mmCIF file of C-alpha atoms and ligand atoms in Angstrom:
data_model
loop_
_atom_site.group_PDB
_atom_site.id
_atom_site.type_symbol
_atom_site.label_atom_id
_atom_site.label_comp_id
_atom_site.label_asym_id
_atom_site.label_seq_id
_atom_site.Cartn_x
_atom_site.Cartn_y
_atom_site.Cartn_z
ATOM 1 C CA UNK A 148 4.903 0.654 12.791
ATOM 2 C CA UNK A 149 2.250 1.671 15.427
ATOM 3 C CA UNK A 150 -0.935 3.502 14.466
ATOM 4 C CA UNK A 151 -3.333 4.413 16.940
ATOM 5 C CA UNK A 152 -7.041 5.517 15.725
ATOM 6 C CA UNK A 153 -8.975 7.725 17.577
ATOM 7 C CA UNK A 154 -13.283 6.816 16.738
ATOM 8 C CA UNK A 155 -11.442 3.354 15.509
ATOM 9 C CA UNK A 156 -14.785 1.360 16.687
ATOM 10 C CA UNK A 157 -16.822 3.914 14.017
ATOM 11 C CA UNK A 158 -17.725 3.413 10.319
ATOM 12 C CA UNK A 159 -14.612 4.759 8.772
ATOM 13 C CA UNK A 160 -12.368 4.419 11.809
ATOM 14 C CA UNK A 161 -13.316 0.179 11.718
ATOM 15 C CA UNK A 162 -12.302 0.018 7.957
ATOM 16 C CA UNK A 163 -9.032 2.307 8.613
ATOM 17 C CA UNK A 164 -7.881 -0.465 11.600
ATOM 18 C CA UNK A 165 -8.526 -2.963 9.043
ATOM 19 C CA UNK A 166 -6.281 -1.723 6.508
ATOM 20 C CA UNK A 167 -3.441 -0.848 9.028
ATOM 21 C CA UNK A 168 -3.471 -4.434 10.199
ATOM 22 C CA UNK A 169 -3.327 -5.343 6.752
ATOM 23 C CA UNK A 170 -0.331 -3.387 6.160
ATOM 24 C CA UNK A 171 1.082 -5.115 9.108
ATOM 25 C CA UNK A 172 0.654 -2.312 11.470
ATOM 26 C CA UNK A 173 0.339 -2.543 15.250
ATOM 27 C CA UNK A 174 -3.354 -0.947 15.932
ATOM 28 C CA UNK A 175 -4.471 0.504 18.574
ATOM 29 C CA UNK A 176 -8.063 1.182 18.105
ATOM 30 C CA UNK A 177 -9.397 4.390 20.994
ATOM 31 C CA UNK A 178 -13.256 4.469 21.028
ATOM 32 C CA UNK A 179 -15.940 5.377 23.432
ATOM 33 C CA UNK A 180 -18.814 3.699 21.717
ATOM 34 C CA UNK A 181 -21.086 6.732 21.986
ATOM 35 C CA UNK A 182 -21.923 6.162 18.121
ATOM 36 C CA UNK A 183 -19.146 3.675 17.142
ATOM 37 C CA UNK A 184 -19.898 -0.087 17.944
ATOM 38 C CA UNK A 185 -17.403 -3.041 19.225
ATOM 39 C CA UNK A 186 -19.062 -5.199 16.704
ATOM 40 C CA UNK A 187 -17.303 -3.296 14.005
ATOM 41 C CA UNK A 188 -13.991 -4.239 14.769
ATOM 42 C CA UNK A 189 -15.048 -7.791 16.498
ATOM 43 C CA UNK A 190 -13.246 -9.374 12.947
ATOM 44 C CA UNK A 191 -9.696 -8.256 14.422
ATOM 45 C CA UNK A 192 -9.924 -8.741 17.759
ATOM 46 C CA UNK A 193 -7.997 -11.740 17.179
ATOM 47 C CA UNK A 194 -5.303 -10.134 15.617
ATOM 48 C CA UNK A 195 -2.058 -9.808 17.631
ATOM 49 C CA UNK A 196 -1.568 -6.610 16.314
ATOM 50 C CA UNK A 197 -4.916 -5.554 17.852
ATOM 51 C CA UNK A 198 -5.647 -3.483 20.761
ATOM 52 C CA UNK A 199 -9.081 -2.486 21.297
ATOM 53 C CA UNK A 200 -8.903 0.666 24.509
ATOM 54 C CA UNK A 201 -12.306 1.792 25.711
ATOM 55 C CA UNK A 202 -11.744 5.821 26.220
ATOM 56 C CA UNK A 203 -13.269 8.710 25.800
ATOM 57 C CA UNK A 204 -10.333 10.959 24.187
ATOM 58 C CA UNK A 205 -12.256 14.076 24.941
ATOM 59 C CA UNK A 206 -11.004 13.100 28.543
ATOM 60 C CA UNK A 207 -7.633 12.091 28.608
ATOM 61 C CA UNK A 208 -5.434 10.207 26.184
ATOM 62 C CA UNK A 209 -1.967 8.014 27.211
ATOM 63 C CA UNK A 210 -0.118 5.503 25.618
ATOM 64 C CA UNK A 211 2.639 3.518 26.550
ATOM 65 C CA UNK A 212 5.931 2.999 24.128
ATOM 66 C CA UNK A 213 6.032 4.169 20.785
ATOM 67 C CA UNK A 214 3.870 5.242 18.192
ATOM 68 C CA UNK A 215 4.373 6.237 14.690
ATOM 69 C CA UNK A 216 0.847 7.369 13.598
ATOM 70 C CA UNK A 217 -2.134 8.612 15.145
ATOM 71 C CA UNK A 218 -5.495 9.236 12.959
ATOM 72 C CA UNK A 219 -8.113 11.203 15.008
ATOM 73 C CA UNK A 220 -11.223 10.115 13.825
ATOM 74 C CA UNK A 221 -13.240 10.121 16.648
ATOM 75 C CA UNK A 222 -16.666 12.511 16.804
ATOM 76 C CA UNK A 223 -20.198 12.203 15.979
ATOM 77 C CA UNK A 224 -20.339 12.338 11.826
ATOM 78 C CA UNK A 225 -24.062 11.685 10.538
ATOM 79 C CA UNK A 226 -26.722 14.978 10.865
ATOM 80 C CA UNK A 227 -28.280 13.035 12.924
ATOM 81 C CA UNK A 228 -25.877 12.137 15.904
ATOM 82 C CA UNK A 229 -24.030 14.828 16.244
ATOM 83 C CA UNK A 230 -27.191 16.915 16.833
ATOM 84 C CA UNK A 231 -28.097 14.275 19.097
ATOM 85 C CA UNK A 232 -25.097 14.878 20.745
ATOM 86 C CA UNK A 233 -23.601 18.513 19.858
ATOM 87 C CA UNK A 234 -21.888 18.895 23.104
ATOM 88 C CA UNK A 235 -19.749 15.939 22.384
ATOM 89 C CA UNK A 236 -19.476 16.784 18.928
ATOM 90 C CA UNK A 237 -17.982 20.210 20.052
ATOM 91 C CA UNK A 238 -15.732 18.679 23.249
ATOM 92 C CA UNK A 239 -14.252 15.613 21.057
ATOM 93 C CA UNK A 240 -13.089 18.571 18.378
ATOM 94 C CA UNK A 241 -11.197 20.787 20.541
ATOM 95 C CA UNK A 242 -10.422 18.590 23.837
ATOM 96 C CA UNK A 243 -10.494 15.464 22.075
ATOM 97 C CA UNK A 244 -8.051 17.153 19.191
ATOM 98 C CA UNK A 245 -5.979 18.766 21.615
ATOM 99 C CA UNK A 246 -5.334 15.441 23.778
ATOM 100 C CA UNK A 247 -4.798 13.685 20.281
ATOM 101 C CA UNK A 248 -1.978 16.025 19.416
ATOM 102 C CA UNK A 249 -0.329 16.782 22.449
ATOM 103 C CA UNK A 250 0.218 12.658 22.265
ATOM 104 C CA UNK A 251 1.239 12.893 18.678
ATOM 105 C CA UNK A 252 4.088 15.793 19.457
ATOM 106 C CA UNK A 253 5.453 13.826 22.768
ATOM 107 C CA UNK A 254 5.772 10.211 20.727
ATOM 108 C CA UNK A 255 6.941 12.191 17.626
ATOM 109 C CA UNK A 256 4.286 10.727 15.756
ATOM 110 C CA UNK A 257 2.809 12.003 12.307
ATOM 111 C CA UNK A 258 -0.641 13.645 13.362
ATOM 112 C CA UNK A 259 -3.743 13.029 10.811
ATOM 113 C CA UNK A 260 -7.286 14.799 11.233
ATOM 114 C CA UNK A 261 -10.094 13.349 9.930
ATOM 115 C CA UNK A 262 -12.269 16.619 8.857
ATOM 116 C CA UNK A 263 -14.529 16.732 6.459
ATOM 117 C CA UNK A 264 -16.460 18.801 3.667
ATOM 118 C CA UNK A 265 -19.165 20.528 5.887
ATOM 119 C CA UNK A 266 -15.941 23.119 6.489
ATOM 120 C CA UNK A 267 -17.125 24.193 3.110
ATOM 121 C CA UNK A 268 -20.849 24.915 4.586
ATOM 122 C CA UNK A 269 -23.268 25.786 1.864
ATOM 123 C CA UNK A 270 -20.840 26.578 -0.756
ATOM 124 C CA UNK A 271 -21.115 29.685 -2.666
ATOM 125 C CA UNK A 272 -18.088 27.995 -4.942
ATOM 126 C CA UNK A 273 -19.213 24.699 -7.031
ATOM 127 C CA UNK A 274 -17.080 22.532 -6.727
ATOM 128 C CA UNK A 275 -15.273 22.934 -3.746
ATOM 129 C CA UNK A 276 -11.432 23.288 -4.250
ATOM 130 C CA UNK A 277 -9.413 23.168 -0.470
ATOM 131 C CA UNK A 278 -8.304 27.298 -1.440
ATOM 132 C CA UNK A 279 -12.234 28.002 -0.970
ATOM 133 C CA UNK A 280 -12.756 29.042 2.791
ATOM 134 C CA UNK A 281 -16.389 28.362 2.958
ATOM 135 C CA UNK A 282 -20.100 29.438 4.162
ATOM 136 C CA UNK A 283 -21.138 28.178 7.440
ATOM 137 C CA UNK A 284 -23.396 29.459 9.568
ATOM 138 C CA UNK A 285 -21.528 30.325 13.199
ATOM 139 C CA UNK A 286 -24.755 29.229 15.338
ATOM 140 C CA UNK A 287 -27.364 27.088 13.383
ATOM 141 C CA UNK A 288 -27.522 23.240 14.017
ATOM 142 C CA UNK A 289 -25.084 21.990 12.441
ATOM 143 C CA UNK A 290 -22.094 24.237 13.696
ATOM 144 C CA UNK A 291 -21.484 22.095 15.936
ATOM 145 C CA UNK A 292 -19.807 19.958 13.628
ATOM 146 C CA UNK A 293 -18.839 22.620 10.786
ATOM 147 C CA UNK A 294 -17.313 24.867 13.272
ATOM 148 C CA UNK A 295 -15.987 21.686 15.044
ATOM 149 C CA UNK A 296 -14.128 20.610 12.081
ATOM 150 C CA UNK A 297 -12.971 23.825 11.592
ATOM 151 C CA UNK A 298 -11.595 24.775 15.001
ATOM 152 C CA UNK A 299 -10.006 21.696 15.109
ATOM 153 C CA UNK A 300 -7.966 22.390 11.872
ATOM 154 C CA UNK A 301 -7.287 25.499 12.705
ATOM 155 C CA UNK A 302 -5.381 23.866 15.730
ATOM 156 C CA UNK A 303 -3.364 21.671 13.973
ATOM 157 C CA UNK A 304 -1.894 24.257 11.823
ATOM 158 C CA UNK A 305 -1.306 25.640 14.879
ATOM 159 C CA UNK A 306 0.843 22.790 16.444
ATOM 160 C CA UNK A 307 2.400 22.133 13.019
ATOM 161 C CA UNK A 308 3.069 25.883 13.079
ATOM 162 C CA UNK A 309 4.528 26.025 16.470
ATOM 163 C CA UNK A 310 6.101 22.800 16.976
ATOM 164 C CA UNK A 311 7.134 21.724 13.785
ATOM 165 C CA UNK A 312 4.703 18.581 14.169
ATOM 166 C CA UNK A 313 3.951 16.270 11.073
ATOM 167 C CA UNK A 314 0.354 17.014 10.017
ATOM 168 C CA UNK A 315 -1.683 15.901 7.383
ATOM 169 C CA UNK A 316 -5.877 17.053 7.022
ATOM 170 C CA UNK A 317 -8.087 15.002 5.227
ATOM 171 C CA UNK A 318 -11.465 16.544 4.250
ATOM 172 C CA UNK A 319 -13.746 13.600 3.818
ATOM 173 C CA UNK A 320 -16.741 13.936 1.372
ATOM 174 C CA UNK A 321 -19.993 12.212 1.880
ATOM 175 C CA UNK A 322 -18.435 8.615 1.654
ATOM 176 C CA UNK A 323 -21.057 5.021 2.106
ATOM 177 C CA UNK A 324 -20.334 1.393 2.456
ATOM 178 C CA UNK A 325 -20.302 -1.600 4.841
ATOM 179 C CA UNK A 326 -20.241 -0.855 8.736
ATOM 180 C CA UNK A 327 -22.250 2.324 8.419
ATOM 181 C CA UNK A 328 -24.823 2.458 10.727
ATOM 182 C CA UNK A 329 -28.206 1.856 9.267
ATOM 183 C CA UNK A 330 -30.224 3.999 11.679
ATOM 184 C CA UNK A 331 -28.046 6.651 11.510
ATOM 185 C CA UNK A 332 -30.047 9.256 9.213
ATOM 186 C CA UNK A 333 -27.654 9.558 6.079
ATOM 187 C CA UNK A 334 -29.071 9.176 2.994
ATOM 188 C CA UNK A 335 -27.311 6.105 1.988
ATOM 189 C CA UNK A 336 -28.334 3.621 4.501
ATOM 190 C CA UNK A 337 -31.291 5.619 4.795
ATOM 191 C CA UNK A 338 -32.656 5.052 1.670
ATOM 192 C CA UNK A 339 -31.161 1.600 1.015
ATOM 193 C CA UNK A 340 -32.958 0.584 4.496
ATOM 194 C CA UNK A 341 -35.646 2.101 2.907
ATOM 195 C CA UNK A 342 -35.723 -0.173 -0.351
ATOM 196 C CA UNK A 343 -34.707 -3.361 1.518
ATOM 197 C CA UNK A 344 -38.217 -2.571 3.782
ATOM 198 C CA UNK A 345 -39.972 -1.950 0.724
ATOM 199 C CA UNK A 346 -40.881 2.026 1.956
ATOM 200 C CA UNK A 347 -41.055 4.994 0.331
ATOM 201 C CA UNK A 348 -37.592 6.415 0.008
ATOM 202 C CA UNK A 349 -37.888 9.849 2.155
ATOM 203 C CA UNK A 350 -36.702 12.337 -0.452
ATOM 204 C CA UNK A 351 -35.829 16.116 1.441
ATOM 205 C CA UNK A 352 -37.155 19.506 -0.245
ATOM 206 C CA UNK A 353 -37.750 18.779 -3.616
ATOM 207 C CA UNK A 354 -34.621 16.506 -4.052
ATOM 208 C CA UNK A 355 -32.318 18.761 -6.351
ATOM 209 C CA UNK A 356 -30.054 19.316 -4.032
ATOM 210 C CA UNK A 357 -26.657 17.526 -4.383
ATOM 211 C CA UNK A 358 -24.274 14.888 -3.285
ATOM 212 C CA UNK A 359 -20.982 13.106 -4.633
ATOM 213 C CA UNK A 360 -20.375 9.351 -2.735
ATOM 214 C CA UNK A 361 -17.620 8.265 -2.238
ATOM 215 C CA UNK A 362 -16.988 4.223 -1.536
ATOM 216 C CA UNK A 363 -15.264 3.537 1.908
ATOM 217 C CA UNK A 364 -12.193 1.700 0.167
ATOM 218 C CA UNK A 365 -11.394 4.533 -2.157
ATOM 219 C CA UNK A 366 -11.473 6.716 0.820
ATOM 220 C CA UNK A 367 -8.980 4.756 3.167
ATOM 221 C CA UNK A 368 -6.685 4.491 -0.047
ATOM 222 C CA UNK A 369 -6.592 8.039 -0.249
ATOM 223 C CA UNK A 370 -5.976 8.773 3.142
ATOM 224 C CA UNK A 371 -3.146 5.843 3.684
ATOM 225 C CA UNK A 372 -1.189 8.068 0.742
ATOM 226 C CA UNK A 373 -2.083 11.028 2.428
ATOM 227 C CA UNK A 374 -0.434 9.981 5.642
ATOM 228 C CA UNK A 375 2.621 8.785 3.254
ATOM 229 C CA UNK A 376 2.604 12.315 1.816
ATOM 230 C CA UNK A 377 4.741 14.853 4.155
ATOM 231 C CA UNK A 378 2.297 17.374 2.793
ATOM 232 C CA UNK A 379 0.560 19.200 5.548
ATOM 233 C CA UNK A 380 -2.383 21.485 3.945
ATOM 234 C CA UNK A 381 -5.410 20.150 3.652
ATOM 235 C CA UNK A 382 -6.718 17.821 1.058
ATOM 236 C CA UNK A 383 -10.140 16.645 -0.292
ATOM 237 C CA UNK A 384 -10.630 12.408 -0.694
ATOM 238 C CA UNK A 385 -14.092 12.360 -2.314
ATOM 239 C CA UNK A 386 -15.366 11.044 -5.748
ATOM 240 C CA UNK A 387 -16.620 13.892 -8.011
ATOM 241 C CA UNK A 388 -19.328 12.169 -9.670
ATOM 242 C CA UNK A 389 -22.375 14.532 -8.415
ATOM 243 C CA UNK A 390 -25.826 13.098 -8.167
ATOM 244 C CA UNK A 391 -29.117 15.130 -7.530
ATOM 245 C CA UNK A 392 -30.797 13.206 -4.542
ATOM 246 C CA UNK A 393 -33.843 12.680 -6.485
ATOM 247 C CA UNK A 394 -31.079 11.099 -9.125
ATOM 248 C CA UNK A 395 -29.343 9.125 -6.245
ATOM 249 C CA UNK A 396 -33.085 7.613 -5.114
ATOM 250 C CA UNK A 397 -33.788 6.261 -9.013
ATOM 251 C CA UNK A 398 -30.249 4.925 -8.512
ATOM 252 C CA UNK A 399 -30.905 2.534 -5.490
ATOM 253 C CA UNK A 400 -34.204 1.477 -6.666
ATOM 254 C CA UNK A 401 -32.644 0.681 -9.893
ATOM 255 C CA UNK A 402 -29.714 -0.986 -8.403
ATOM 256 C CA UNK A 403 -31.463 -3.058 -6.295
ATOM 257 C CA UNK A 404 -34.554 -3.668 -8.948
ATOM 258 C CA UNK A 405 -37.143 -3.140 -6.194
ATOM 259 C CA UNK A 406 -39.439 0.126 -7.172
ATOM 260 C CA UNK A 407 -40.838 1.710 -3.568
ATOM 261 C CA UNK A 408 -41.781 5.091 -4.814
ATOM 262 C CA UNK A 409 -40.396 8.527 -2.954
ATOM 263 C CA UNK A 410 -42.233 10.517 -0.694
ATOM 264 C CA UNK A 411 -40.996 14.079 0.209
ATOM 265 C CA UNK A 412 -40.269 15.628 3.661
ATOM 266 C CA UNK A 413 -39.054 19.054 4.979
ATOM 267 C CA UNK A 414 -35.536 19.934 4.146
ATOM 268 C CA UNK A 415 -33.371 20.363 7.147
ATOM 269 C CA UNK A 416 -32.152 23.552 7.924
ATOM 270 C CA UNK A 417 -28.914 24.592 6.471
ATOM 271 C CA UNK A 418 -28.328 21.702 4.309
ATOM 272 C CA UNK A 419 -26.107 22.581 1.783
ATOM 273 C CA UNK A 420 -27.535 22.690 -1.694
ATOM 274 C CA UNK A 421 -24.735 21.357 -3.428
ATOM 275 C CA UNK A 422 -21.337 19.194 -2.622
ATOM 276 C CA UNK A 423 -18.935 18.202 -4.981
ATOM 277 C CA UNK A 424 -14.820 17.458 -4.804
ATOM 278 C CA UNK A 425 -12.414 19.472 -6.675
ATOM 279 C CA UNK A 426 -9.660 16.518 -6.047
ATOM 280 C CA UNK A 427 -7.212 18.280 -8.357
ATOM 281 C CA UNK A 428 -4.775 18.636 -5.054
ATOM 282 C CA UNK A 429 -5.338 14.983 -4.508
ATOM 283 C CA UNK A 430 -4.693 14.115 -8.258
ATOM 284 C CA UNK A 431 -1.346 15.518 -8.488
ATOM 285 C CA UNK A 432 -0.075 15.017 -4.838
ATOM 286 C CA UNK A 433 -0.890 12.068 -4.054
ATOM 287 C CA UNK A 434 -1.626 10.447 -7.332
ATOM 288 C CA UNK A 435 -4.878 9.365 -6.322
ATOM 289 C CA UNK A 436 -8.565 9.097 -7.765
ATOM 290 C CA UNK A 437 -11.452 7.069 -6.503
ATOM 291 C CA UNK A 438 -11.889 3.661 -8.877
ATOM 292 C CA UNK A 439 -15.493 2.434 -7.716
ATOM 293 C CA UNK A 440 -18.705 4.061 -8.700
ATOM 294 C CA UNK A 441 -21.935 4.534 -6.946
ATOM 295 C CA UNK A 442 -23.773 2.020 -8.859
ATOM 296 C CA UNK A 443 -20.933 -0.865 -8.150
ATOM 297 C CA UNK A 444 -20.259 0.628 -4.550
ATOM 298 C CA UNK A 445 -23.554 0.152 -3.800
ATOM 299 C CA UNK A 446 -23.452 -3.250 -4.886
ATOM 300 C CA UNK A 447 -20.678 -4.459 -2.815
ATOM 301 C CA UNK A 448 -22.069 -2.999 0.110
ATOM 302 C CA UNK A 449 -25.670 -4.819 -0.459
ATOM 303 C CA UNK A 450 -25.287 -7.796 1.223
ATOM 304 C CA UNK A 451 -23.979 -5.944 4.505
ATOM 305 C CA UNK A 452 -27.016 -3.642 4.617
ATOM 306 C CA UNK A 453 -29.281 -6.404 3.791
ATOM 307 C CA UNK A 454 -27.805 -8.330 6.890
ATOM 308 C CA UNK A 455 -28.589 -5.210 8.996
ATOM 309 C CA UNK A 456 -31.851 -4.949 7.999
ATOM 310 C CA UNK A 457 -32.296 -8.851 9.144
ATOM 311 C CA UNK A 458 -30.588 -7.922 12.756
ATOM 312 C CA UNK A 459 -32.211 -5.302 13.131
ATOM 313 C CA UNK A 460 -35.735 -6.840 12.502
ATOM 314 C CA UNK A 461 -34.789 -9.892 14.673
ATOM 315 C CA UNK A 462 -34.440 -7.535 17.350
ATOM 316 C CA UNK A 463 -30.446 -7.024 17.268
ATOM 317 C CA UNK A 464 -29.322 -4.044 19.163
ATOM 318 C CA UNK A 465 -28.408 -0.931 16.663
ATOM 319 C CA UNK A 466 -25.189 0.177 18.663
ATOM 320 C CA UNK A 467 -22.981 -1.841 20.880
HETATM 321 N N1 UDP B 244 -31.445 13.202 2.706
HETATM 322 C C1 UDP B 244 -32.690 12.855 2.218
HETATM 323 N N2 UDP B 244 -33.381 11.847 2.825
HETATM 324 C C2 UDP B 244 -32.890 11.169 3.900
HETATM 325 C C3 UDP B 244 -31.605 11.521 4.392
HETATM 326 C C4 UDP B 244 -30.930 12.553 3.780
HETATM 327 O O1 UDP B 244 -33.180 13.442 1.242
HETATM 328 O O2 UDP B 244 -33.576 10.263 4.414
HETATM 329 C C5 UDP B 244 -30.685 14.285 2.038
HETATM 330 C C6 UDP B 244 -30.204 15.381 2.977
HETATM 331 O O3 UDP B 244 -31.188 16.388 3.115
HETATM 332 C C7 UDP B 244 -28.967 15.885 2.260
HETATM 333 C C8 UDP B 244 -28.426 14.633 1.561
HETATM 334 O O4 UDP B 244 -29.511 13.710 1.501
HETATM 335 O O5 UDP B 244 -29.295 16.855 1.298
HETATM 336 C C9 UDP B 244 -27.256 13.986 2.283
HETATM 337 O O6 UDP B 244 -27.596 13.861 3.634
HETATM 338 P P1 UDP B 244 -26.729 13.077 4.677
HETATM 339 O O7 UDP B 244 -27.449 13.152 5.999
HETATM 340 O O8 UDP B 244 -26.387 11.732 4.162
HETATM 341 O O9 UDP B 244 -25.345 13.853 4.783
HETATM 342 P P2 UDP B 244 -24.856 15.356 4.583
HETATM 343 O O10 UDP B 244 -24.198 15.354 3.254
HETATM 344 O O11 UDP B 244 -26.024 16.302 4.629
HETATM 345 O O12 UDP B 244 -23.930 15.562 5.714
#
């Protein structure tokens, strides 16, 4: 089998060419490092299976021979970078997803978009089952990414629709663990950065609103059946276990028994107010359900984090 993984240099892309190697894949891994880093996949690039292609798919994207599987997973994902960058945000969702699946129909290959639970907006409908169409607004600063997302599912529909292509849409829920970038505004690394520099944790608005986290290996389980599946609609992967963010920031202090206190700043505009997985559709078609919880996610991912917090203070680049 050949799987190539579009954003394969990113946080969830890196772990995804992982387990496809594992499964004795051949990967080839399509970044352009704008927020994904080559040290992320530098543990396979001694793999024979392992082809690392510097590319920006927004641009063009070839292949030579066959390919089974392609996983488009490139785009800016943290608030942070893709308003950093919301012209690439918007270009890597409809060229970038328009290049990936013209390749997918003309090597016959089963097409999988990574998208994600900000289609959902500010949901008016708690939780969020994949039949709920959502609340976004068109023009604030997120769209980008919402409207992204949701352009680029509407297009594969549309090429599963018109050309019978094999489809599968994953709608990812806020989901932590090693290889995330620590600078890169979520609140996990945020506030475990936070901790690990013995600062306040920076709490937004008064902290009520919600979040359900998801470990990265759940995620990439859920998404390998997924691929498996033949079923084409879309499909949350997220762990329903909802935590406050004032709850979550007791929860890392806790976890890693170091009290730092919280300090509140503004809430961002349009963030939603609540986020949580209906996974029934993911339950019964795919006979999956996360395993790890917060509390023991976080603790597998604490020695990464603390080892980025070390690079990072002895002066180690936080990209590339
Ligand atoms: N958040 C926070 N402090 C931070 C970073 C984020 O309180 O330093 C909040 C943010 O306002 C949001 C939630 O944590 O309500 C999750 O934010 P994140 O950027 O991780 O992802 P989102 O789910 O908003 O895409």
């Amino acid at each position: 089998m050949k799987t190539l993984i579009t954003g394969g240099a990113g946080f969830l892309g890196s772990h995804l060419c992982e387990r496809f190697i594992k499964d004795g894949h051949d990967v080839v891994c399509v970044d352009n490092l704008l927020t994904g880093s080559r040290r992320n996949v530098s543990h396979l690039e001694d793999e024979k299976g392992f082809e690392f292609v510097l590319n920006d798919v927004s641009e063009h994207l070839d292949l030579d021979g066959d390919l089974d599987n392609l996983l488009h997973f490139a785009c800016p994902a943290s608030p942070v970078d893709y308003m950093r960058h919301p012209i690439e945000t918007m270009k890597v969702e409809a060229m970038g997803t328009h290049n990936a699946l013209k390749l997918a129909q003309q090597k016959g290959a089963t097409f999988l978009l990574a998208s994600t639970s900000e289609v959902y907006g500010d949901p008016l409908t708690h939780p969020q089952p994949e039949t709920y169409w959502g609340n976004v607004n068109p023009i604030g600063p997120r769209s980008v990414y919402d409207e992204g997302k949701r352009y680029a599912e509407a297009m594969t529909m549309a090429w599963h629709r018109t050309h019978g292509l094999e489809t599968r849409i994953v709608r990812i829920f806020n989901t932590y663990g090693p290889r995330m970038q620590l600078e890169d505004g979520r609140v996990v690394p945020a506030f475990v950065s936070q901790v690990l520099r013995g600062k306040r944790l920076t709490v937004f608005g008064d902290g009520g609103q919600t979040r359900s986290f998801c470990y990265v290996d759940d995620l990439v389980e859920g998404i390998v059946r997924l691929l498996n599946s033949g079923y084409s609609e879309p499909v949350n992967i997220g762990n329903p276990t909802e935590f406050t963010i004032a709850g979550f920031a007791e929860l890392v202090q806790d976890v890693f028994g170091i009290q730092v206190g919280i300090e509140h700043l503004p809430l961002p505009e349009d963030d939603p107010k609540v986020r949580r997985p209906d996974i029934t559709r993911a339950r019964e078609i795919l006979g999956w359900e996360p395993r790890i919880s917060l509390e023991e996610g976080l603790r597998l991912s604490a020695d990464y984090f603390r080892d980025e917090v070390s690079r990072i203070e002895g002066g180690g680049s936080g990209s590339a």
